C-alpha cells in the first residue's frame, strides 16, 4: 500500500534499499526502494555491485584505472571478464572502483592489503518563493555579485530542465576559470549555458528501463525544483493554478549550477552513482554540494554520502543534506555525520485549503491543491465503505477506496468519502467514473497534495462527521471548491521531517537546522504531470512540493551566499555561521524541540555576519571518530592508504564530545549520581577586530550549565579563544529530553548554541564503546 506514497508531491527521502525493511513501517517510505534493489539484482542472482575502496593515492588517473582491472584479473578467469565486471573507476578525487562481484570475490578482495574496504552498492530514495521573504531574506538583500558569479553549486539529484527560465543565462559571463567540469549534448537535453555550466549523469548498474532517459534531463521534477530553490534566476509571475503566486528565485541567483544526475525513476539513487558524482564534482571545482537524498546507515565509514562528503570537506567543499522524511518517529534522522549539514523541514505561514460544503449546509475545510471549479452546485456523495464491489469483506478495502474494490455503478458521477491509506485515491476514483474524493486522514494534514480530480483531505474526526451525515439522509450530497491560500501561524516543523536523536552518535545533536520544506513553489519539469498519476493531464512550469528535500537547497543556497562574502572560510566555519545565527524555535509548538529543529530556523541575512565561528578541519573529525570508538584502520576510507591512523597514538580531541561542534548534546547516564559533561570549545573571531563577548546561559530544570571564562575578548580578526562548558544533569531526567542554550553576546552579534540533555535511549542508536 505504501508504494503509492511514491507519488512525488509529498516528496520522500531516498532511504537505503534492502537492508532497511524495518523502515517500511514508517510513513513516507515507499516500496519503490525495494523495487529498485530487486531490479538491480535480477538476472544475476549471485552477483551484485560492490564498491572497492583503495583510498586516494593520486599518481595518475590512467594508471589507477589500469590497476583496477589488474586487481580484478587476479579474481577472474580472464582479463576480459575482469574488464566486463568493472562498472566504474573512481580516479579523480579518490581511488576506488565499482564492480560486479560474487560474495566470495568481494571477501577475497577485502583481504588484499591494498584494499581499504569493500562495501555493497545500495539504492537510496529521494527525500519549494515566498520562503525567502518569509525568512527575512528579500530580493533586495545585500549581495556580493562578483563573488557570487564565481560560486558553483552542485546538486546530486534527478537531473534538470535546461530550458527552464530559472536556468537561463541572460547576463552571465563565461564560467569561472577554476571550472573543470563538463556538459554534453544528450538525448532530450538541450545542453548547458553560462548559468547551468555542468550536467552529467551516472547510471553505473547499466540497467535500462523505459521510464528513464540516459541523459541529465529531469523526468521527475525533483532536481529541477531543488536546483531552482538553490540558485534559480529571479522569475516574476510564477505560480501554480494562480496559487502561491509571486517571484520565484533561488538563494543565489547569480551563482552557477552543476547537475549530477544520480537518481532514476526505475532504480532510485545508488551508492556507486553517488560516489561517482562526488569524484567528479570535487575534481570539477564546485563550491557547495546539495544532496536531497537520504540514508539510514549509522556507520560513517561505509555510508557513501558521509564518505564522499568527507573527501569534499578535505578540499574545502561543504555538503548540505536533507534530514529525511521519516518523522515524527524519533531517531529517524538521516545524513547525520558531523561534517554534513543536516536540514529539517519547517512550514511557512500559508496553507492551501479547499472549502467543502455538505448538502445540509454545513461547511468544513480540507487541505490540498484542487484546481477544479465545481460545475454543479452539489454532487451526490457516497461513502467508499458503501460502494464496495465485494460485499463479503465488509467494505474493508472499499472504505479506503483501494483500486479495484469499488463498484463503478455505485460511484459514477459521485463524490466519494474514503479513509486515507495511500496517495492516488483521486486517480482511482476518477478511473472508476467518480467525480472526486474527500479523504479522511490522521496524518499529513500539514502538507498539500496536488490532486488530479476534485479532492481534498480532512482530519479524520471531520471525516467521521461526513460519514455520519451520509448515513443520516437519503440523498447525501456535497461539493468541493477550488483551493484557496490561507494564512497560518509559522514556523512549525513538518510532521514528516525526521527527528533526532542521532542514530550515529549520542554526542552530536542532529538535525542541525530547519528551513522551509512544506508546499514550496519552484520550477518543475515538462516531462511529468503534476501528480505523475495515470490519467493526469495537468502540467506546469512551477509546482508545489514538500519534503526535507525542499528544505536542503535553502540551506545549501545560504551556504553559497555566505561563501560569496567569505570565500576563504572552511566548510565548518560556513556551517557554524549558519547554525549559530538561526532563529530560535519553540519547544511549546514543536514538542520534539531540538530533535525536530536543531538550532532553529535558517536566517540568511544574519548568516553572513556571525561574529564568531566554531571552526575545525579533518584532523578534528578524525579525533572525534577515534573518540567514538571507530578503529583507526576503518578511517583509511576517509583519508587514503598513505595516511594510516592509529587512534591510540593520535593526539586525542578534548572534552566530552571531542569535537568543536556548534551545539552540545549530553547523553544522560543511567546512574544515581548526576551526569557531568565537560565540553571544550574554541571560537574564531570573524567580526570586528576589537570585540568583547559575554556569555548568557539558560539551563532547564534539573540541569546546571557553567561556562568558563564568562567573557572573551579579541584584539584581532581570526583570533581564537577557548572556553569550557560544564553541564551537570540530575538523574531524575531519565526518560526525558530537556534543553537550554548558551549565547555569546557582543555589541552587535549573538552566537547561540543549544545544549540538549538526552535521557532517553533509543534502540536504533549505535552503541559504540566511546570514551566518556
Ligand atoms: C558498515 O560498518 C559496520 C561496522 O563498522 C558494519 O556493522 C556494517 O555491516 C557495515 N555495513 C555494510 C553495508 O557494509
Ligand atoms: C526524447 O527524444 C526522443 C527522440 O527525439 C523522442 O522520441 C522522445 O519522445 C523524447 N522523450 C521525451 C520524454 O521527451
Ligand atoms: C472479496 O472479498 C473476499 C474476502 O476478503 C476475497 O476473498 C475475495 O477475493 C474478494 N473478491 C473480489 C472479486 O475482490
Ligand atoms: C486500477 O486498476 C486498473 C485495473 O488493474 C488499472 O487499469 C488502473 O490503471 C488502476 N488505476 C490506478 C489509478 O492505478
Ligand atoms: C598503535 O599504536 C600502539 C602504541 O604505539 C601500538 O601498540 C599498536 O600496535 C598500534 N596499532 C596499529 C594497528 O598499528
Ligand atoms: C560584558 O560584561 C562587562 C562586565 O560586566 C561589561 O562591562 C560589558 O559592557 C559587557 N559587554 C557586552 C558586549 O555585553
PDB file of C-alpha atoms in Angstrom, residues 44 173 300 401 463 499 543 633 641 650 678 761 765:
ATOM      1  CA  UNK A  44      22.393 -12.069 -11.936  1.00  0.00           C
ATOM      2  CA  UNK A 173      29.647  35.761 -18.400  1.00  0.00           C
ATOM      3  CA  UNK A 300      30.293   6.860   8.756  1.00  0.00           C
ATOM      4  CA  UNK A 401     -11.107   3.144  -1.867  1.00  0.00           C
ATOM      5  CA  UNK A 463     -14.318  12.612   8.117  1.00  0.00           C
ATOM      6  CA  UNK A 499      13.645  13.641  14.212  1.00  0.00           C
ATOM      7  CA  UNK A 543       4.914  23.233  -8.895  1.00  0.00           C
ATOM      8  CA  UNK A 633      42.075   1.122  10.320  1.00  0.00           C
ATOM      9  CA  UNK A 641      46.196   4.434   2.329  1.00  0.00           C
ATOM     10  CA  UNK A 650      46.799  10.155  17.749  1.00  0.00           C
ATOM     11  CA  UNK A 678      32.675  18.966  30.085  1.00  0.00           C
ATOM     12  CA  UNK A 761      17.914   5.569  24.960  1.00  0.00           C
ATOM     13  CA  UNK A 765      21.194   4.173  18.244  1.00  0.00           C
TER      14      UNK A 765
END
